[in-house]
Short mmCIF file of C-alpha atoms in Angstrom, two decimals:
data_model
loop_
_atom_site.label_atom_id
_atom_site.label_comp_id
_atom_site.label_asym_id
_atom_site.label_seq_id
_atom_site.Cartn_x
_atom_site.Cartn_y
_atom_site.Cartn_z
CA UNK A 1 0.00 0.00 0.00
CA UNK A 2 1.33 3.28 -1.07
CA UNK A 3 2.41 5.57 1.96
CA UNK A 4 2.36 9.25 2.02
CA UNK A 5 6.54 10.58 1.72
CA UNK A 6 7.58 14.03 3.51
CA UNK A 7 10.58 15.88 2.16
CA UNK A 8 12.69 17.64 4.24
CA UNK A 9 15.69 20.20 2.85
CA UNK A 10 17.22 23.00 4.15
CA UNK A 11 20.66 24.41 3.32
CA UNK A 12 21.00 26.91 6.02
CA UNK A 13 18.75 28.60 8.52
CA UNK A 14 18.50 30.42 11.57
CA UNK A 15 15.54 27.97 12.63
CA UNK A 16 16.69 24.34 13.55
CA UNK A 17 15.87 21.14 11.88
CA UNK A 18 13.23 20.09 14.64
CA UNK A 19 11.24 23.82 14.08
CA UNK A 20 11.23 22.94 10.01
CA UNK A 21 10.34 19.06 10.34
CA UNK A 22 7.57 20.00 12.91
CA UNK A 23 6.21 22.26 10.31
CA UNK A 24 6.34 19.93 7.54
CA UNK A 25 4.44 16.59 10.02
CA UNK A 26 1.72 19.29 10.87
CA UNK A 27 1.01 20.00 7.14
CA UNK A 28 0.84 16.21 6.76
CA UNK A 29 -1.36 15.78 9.50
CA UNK A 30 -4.12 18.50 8.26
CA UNK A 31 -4.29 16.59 4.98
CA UNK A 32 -5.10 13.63 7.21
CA UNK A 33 -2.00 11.54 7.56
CA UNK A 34 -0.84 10.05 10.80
CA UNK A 35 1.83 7.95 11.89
CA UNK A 36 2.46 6.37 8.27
CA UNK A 37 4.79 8.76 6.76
CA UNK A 38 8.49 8.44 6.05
CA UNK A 39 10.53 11.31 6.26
CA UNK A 40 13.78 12.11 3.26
CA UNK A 41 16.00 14.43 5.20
CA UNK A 42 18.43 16.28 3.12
CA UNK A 43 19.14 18.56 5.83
CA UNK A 44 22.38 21.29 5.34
CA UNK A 45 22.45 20.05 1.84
CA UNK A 46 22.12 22.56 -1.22
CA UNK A 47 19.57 22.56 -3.26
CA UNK A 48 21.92 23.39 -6.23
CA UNK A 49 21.38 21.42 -9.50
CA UNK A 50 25.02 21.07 -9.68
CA UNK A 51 25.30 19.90 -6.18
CA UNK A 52 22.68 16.93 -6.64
CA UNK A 53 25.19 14.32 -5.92
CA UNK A 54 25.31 15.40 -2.56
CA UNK A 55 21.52 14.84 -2.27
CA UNK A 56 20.48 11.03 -1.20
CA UNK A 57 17.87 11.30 0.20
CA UNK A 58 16.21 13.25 -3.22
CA UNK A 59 17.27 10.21 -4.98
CA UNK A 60 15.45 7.70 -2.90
CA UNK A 61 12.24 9.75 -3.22
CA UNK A 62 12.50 9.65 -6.92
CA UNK A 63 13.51 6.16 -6.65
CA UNK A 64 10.62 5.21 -4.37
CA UNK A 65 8.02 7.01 -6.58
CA UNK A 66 9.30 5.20 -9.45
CA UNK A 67 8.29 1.75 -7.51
CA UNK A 68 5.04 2.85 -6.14
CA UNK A 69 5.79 3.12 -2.38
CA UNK A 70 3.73 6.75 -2.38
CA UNK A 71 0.87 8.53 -3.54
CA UNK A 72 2.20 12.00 -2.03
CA UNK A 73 5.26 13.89 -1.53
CA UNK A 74 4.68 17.01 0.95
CA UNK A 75 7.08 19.48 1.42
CA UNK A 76 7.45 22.94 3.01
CA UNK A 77 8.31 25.01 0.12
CA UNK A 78 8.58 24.56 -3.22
CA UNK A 79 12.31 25.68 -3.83
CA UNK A 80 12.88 23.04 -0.47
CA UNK A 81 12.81 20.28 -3.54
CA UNK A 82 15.68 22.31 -5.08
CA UNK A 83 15.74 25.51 -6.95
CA UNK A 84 16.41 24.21 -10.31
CA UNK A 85 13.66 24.59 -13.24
CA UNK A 86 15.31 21.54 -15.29
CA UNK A 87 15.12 19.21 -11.88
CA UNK A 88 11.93 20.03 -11.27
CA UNK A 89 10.39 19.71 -14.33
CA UNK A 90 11.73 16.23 -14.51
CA UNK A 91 10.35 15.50 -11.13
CA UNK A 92 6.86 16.50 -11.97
CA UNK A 93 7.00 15.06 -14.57
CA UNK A 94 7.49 11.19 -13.19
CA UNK A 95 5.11 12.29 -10.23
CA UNK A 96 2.42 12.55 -12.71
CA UNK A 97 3.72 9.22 -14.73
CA UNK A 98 2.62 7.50 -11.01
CA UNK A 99 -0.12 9.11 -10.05
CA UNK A 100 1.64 10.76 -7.28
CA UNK A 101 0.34 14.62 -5.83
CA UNK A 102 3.26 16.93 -4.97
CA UNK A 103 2.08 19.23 -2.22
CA UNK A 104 4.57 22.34 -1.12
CA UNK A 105 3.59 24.98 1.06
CA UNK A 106 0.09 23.90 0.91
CA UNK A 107 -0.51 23.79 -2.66
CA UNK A 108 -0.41 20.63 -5.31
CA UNK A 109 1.55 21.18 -7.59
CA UNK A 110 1.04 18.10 -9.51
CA UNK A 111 -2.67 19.67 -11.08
CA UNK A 112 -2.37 20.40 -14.47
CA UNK A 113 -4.21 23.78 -13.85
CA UNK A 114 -0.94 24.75 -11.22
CA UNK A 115 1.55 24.15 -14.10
CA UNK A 116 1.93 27.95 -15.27
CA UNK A 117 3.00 28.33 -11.46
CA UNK A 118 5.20 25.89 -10.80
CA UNK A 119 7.20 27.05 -13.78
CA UNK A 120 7.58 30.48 -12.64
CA UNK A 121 8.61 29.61 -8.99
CA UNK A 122 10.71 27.01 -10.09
CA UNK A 123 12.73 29.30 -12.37
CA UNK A 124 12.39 32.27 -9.76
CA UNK A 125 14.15 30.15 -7.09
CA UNK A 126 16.58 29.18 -9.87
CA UNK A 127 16.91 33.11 -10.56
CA UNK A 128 17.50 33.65 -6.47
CA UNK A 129 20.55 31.00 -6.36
CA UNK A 130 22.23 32.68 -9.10
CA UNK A 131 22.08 35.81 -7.94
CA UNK A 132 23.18 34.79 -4.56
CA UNK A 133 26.15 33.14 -5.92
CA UNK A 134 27.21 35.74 -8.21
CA UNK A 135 26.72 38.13 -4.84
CA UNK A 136 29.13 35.96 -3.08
CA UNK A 137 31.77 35.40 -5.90
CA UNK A 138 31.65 39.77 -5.81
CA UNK A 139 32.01 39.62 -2.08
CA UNK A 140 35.07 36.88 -2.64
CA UNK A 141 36.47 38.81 -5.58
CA UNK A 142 36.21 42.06 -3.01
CA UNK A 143 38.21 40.41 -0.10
CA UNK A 144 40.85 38.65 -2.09
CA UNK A 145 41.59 42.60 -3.95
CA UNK A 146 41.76 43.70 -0.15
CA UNK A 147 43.61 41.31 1.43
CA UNK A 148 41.63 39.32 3.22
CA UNK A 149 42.50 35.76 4.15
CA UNK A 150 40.26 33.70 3.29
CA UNK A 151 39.14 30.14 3.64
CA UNK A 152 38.97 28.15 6.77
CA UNK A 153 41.19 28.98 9.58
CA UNK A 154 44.00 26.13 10.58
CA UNK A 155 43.72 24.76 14.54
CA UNK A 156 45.86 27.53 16.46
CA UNK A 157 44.67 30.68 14.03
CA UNK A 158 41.34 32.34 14.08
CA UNK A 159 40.44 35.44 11.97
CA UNK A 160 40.60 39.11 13.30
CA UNK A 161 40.60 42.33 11.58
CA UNK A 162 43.74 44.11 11.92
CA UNK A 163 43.70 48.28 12.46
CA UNK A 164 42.90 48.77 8.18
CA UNK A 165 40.39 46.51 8.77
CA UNK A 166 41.79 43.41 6.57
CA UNK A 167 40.94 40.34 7.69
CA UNK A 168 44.24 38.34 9.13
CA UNK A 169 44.57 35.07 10.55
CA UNK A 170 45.91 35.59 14.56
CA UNK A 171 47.12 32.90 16.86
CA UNK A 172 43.97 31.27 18.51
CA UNK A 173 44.63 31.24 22.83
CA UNK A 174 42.04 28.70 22.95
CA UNK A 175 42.94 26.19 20.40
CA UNK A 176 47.29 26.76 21.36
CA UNK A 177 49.29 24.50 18.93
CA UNK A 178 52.09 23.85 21.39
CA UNK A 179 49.69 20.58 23.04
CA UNK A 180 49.13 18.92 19.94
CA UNK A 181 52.71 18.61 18.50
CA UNK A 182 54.00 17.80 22.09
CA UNK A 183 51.15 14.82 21.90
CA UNK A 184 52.62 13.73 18.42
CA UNK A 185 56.10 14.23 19.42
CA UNK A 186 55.74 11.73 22.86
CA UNK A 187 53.57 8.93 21.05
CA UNK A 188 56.92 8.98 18.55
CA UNK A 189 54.38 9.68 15.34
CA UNK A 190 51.49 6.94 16.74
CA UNK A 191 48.39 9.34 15.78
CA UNK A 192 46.17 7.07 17.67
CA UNK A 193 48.23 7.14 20.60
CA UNK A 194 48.18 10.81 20.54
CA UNK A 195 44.99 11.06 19.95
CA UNK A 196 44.18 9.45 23.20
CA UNK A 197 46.87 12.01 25.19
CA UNK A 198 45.10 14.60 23.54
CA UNK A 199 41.29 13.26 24.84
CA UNK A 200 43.28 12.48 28.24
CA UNK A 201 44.62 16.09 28.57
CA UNK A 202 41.15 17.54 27.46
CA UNK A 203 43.01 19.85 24.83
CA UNK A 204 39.94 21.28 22.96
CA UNK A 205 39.77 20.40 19.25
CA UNK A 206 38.74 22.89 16.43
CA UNK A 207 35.43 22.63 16.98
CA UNK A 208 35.20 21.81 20.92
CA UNK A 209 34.51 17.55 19.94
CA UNK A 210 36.82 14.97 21.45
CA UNK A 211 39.86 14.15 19.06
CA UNK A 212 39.35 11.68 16.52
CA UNK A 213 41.77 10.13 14.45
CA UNK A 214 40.66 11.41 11.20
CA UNK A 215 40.56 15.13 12.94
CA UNK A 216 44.50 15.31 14.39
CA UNK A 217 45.60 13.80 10.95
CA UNK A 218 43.70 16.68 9.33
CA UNK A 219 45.09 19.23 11.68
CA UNK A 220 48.55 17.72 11.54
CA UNK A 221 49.08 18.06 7.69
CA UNK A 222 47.84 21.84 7.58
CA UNK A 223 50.00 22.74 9.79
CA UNK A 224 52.84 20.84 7.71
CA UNK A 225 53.80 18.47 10.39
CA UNK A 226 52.91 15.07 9.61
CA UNK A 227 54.81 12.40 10.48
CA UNK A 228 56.15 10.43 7.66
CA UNK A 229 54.90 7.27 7.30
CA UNK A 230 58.58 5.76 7.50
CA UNK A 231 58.61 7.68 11.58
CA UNK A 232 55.29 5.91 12.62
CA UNK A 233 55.49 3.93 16.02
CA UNK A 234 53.17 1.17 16.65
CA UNK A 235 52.43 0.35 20.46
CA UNK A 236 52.27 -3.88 20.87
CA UNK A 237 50.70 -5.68 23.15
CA UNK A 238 52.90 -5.25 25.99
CA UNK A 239 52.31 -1.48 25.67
CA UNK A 240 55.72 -0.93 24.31
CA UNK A 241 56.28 1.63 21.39
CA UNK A 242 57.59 -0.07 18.83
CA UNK A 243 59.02 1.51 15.39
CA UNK A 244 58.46 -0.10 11.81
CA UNK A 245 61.27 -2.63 10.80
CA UNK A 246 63.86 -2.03 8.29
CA UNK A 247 62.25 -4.62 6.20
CA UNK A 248 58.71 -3.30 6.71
CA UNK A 249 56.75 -3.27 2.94
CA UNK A 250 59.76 -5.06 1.32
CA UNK A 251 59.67 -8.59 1.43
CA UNK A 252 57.33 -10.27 -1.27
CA UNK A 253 56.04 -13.82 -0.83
CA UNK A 254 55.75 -16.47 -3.39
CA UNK A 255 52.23 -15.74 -3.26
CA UNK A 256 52.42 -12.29 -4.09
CA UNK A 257 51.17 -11.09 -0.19
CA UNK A 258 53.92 -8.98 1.53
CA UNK A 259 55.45 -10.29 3.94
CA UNK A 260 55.02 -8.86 7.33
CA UNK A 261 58.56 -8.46 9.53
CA UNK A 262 58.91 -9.36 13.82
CA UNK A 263 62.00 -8.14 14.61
CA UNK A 264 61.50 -9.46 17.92
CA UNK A 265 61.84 -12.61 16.58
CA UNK A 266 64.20 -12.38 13.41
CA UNK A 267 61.21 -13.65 11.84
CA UNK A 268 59.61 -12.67 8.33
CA UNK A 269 55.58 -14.31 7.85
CA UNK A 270 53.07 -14.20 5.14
CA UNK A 271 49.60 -14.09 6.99
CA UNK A 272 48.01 -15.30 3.67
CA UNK A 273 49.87 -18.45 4.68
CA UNK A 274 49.39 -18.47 8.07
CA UNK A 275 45.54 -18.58 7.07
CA UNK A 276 45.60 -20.84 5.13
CA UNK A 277 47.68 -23.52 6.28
CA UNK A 278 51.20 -25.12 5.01
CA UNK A 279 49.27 -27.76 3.27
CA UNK A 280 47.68 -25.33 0.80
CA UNK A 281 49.80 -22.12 0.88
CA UNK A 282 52.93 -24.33 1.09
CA UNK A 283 55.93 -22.86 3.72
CA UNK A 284 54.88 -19.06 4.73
CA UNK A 285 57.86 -17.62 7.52
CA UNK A 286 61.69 -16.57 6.39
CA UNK A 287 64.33 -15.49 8.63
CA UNK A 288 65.30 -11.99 8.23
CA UNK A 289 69.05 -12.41 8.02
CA UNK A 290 68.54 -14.33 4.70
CA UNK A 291 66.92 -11.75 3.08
CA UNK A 292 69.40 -9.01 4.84
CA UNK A 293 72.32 -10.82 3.53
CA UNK A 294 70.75 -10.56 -0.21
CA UNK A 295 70.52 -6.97 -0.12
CA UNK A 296 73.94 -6.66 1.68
CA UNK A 297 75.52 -8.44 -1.29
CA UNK A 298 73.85 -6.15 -3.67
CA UNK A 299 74.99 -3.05 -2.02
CA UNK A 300 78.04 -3.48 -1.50
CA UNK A 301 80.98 -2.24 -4.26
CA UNK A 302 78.45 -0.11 -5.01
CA UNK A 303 78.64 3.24 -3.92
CA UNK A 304 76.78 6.74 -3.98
CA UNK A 305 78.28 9.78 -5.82
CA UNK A 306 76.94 13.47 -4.78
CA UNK A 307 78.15 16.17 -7.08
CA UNK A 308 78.79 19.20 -5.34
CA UNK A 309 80.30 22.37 -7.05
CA UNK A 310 82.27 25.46 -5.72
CA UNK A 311 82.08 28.54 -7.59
CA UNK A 312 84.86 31.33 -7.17
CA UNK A 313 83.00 33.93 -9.60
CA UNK A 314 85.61 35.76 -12.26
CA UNK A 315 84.99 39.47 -11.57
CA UNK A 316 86.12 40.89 -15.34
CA UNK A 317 82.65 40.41 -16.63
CA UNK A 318 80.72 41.27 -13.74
CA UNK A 319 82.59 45.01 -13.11
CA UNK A 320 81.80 45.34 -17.05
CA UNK A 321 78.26 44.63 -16.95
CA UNK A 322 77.67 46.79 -14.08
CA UNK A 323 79.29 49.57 -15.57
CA UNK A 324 76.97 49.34 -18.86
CA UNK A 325 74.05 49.35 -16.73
CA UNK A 326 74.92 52.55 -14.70
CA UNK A 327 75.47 54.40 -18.30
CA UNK A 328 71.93 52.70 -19.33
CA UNK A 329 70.05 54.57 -15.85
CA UNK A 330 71.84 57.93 -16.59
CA UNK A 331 70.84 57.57 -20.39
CA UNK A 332 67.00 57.36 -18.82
CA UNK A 333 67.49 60.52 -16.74
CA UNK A 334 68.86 62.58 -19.32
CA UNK A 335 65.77 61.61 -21.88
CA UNK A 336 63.04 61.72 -18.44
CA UNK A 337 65.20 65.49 -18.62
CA UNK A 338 64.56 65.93 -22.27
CA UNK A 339 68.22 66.45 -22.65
CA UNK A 340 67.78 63.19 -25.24
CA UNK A 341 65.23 62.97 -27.75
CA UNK A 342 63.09 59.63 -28.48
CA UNK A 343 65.56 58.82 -31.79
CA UNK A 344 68.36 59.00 -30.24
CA UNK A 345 67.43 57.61 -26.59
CA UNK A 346 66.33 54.53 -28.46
CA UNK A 347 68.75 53.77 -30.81
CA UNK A 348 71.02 54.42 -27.56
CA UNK A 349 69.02 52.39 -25.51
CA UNK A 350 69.20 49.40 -27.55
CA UNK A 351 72.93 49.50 -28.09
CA UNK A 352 73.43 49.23 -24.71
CA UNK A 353 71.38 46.54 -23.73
CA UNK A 354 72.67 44.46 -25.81
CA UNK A 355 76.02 45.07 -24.58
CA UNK A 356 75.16 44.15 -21.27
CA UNK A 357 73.32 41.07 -21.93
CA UNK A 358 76.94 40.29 -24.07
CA UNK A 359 78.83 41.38 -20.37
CA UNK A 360 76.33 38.90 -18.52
CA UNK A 361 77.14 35.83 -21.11
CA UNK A 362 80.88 36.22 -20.39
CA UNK A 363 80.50 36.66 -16.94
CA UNK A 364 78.65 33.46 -16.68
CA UNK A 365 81.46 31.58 -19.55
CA UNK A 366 83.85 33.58 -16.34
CA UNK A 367 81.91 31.36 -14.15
CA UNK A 368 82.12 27.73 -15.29
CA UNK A 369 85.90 28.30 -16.28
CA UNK A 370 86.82 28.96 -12.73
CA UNK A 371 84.35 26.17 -10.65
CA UNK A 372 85.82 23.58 -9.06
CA UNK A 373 83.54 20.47 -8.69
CA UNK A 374 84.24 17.77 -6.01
CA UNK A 375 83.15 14.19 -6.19
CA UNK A 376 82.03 12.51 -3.13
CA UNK A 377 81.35 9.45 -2.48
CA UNK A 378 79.35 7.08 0.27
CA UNK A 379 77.51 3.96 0.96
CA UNK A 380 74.31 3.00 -0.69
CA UNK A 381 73.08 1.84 2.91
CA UNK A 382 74.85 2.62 6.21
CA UNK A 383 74.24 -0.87 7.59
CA UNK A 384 76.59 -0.14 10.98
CA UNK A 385 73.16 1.65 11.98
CA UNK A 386 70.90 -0.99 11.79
CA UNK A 387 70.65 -1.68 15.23
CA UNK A 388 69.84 1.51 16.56
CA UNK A 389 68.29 3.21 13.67
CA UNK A 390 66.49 0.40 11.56
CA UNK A 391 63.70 3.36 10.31
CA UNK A 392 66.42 5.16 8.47
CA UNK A 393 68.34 2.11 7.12
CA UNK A 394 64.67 1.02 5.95
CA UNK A 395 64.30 3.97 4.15
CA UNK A 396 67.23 3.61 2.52
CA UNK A 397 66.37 0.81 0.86
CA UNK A 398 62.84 1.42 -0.23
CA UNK A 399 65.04 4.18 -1.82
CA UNK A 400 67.04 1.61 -3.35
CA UNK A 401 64.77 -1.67 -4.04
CA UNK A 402 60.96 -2.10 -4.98
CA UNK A 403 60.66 -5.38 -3.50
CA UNK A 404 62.66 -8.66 -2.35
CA UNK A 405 61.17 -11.92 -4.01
CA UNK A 406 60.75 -15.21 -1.83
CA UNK A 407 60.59 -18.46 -3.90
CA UNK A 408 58.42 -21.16 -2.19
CA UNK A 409 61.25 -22.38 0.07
CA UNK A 410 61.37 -18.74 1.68
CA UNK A 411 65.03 -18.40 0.19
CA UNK A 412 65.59 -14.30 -1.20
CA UNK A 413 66.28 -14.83 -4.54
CA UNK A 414 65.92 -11.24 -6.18
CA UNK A 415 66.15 -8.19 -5.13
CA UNK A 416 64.39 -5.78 -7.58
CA UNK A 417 65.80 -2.49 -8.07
CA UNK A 418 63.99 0.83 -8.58
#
């Protein structure tokens, strides 16, 4: 049995969602519905036609219609269904198809004899958007030609307007930085760990909500300090904080799974194969030191040359130059004088800059004559700091190698470079 269906939009409004969805049940209750109807909330969404996407709950209604499951659609106003004339139109349109009345702000719209209206609200409301959009682009336009900063302020800044009234971005006392990078610093880079001393601490977030994962790793890469993904610490089971292994997202099993690294253990294990079983997957752990002796052979002879260059500039050239371009500036003050007239001033002009630009290409042939460049030289991978530092020897060699390959008896037998 078809229900009656109750639409409720609003982008923004000074009155709140309960004082606009009470208004919308009562006009369903004086046309005699109670307790049946299903409410499509597209609350804070736009009623843009470009912005549709963003609009579910419209789409379910249409949807719903489509399959029978109403026989009305009530909403408040008729720009709440969106305030484009191409949308709506469409809408009516399969309303009609299904036999379905579309009642806004008290009126059906669906009656052939309201058609003449609907299209004139419907494009008025269309009319209204644009207008308020090309209102704000102005405003936008205005503030950037100011000044202004604009967009939404980072955690630790809030807007003020400074003493020529431009709008500037100020440190926030509420919302200080200093607690959240002191959180991120102590968990070692474990986001989830600091967002816990952050909730334990009651530091405030941007908008006054406890910290959520999701929110600190927002706030952390505006304000450009992010911990790289090579830094992150996990905390194991014992509550110790533990950072990533050298061979962390290296190791490849024969299955194609990478292999997952316990240092603790010296260990290397496929969890693909620990699922399912050495009957099926066939052998799924490695010792480490195999696959660390691979890339150890592959490193070594080999070593890393860094260019560096010191320049001891020739000064011929560069005294020449600057000389031609103190004649140029006194040849524009005598012509700004009139003492020169436009002829000769360019003719002048043009002599001399080319002069210069020849001063600047010998003072830069000057240059390269006189450089010295030094050749350096160093390991591919300092592996005398693998004990203590096994995060920067690991990045080291994702710098170096895409992947190790495991053959089915868990020996290393390739190391693929990048």
């Amino acid at each position: 049995m078809a229900t009656p269906a109750a639409y409720l939009r609003k982008s923004k409004d000074a009155a709140t969602k309960a004082e606009h969805l009470e208004r919308l049940l009562s006009t369903v209750r004086a046309h005699g519905h109670n307790g049946d109807t299903r409410v499509y909330d597209d609350w804070a969404r736009s009623g843009d036609q470009g912005k549709l996407s963003s609009r579910t709950d419209w789409r379910r209604l249409c949807e719903a219609i489509e399959r029978g499951d109403h026989d009305v659609v009530f909403m408040n106003d008729l720009d709440r269904g969106g305030r484009s004339l191409e949308e709506w139109l469409r809408f009516i349109r399969v309303a009609r198809e299904h036999g379905v009345r579309v009642i806004a702000g008290g009126l059906d719209y669906s009656a052939p004899e309201n058609k003449d209206r609907l299209v004139f609200e419907a494009w008025l409301a269309e009319r209204e958007l644009d207008a308020a959009k090309r209102r704000a682009a102005e405003t936008m336009r205005m503030r950037r030609r100011r000044g202004d900063a604009v967009g939404g302020a980072p955690y630790g800044k809030r807007f003020a307007k400074d003493e020529r009234g431009v709008v500037v971005l100020v440190d926030d006392p509420n919302r200080p930085v200093g607690p959240v990078l002191d959180a991120i610093r102590e968990s070692r880079g474990n986001v989830m760990e600091a967002v816990r001393l952050l909730n334990d601490r009651r530091v405030p977030s941007k908008y006054g909500k406890a910290w959520s994962d999701a929110a600190l790793r927002h706030t952390l890469r505006r304000l450009g300090a992010m911990p790289p993904d090579t830094r992150k610490v996990r905390r194991t089971r014992t509550g110790a904080m533990r950072e990533p292994s050298a061979l962390a997202k290296l190791v490849r099993c024969h299955c194609g799974q990478i292999m997952t690294p316990v240092d603790s253990a010296g260990r290397l294990y496929c969890y693909i194969g620990q699922r399912q079983g050495l009957a099926r997957h066939g052998r799924y752990g490695a010792t480490q030191r195999r696959v660390l002796d691979l890339l150890r052979a592959e490193t070594e002879g080999r070593r890393e040359e860094k260019g560096r260059v010191i320049h001891s500039s020739g000064a011929g050239a560069a005294e020449r130059r600057a000389a031609l371009e103190e004649e140029l500036r006194r040849l524009g003050v005598a012509y700004r004088a009139g003492a020169v007239d436009d002829k000769e001033f360019l003719s002048e002009s043009g002599r001399l800059r080319g002069l210069v630009n020849e001063a600047k290409a010998d003072e830069d042939a000057e240059d390269e004559a006189v450089s010295i460049r030094v050749r350096l030289t160093g390991p591919l991978v300092h592996w005398d700091r693998l004990a203590h530092d096994p995060v920067g020897v690991g990045a080291e060699l994702r710098a170096l190698f895409r992947e190790v390959r495991m053959d089915e008896a868990m020996q290393a037998v390739e190391a693929v470079w990048r």
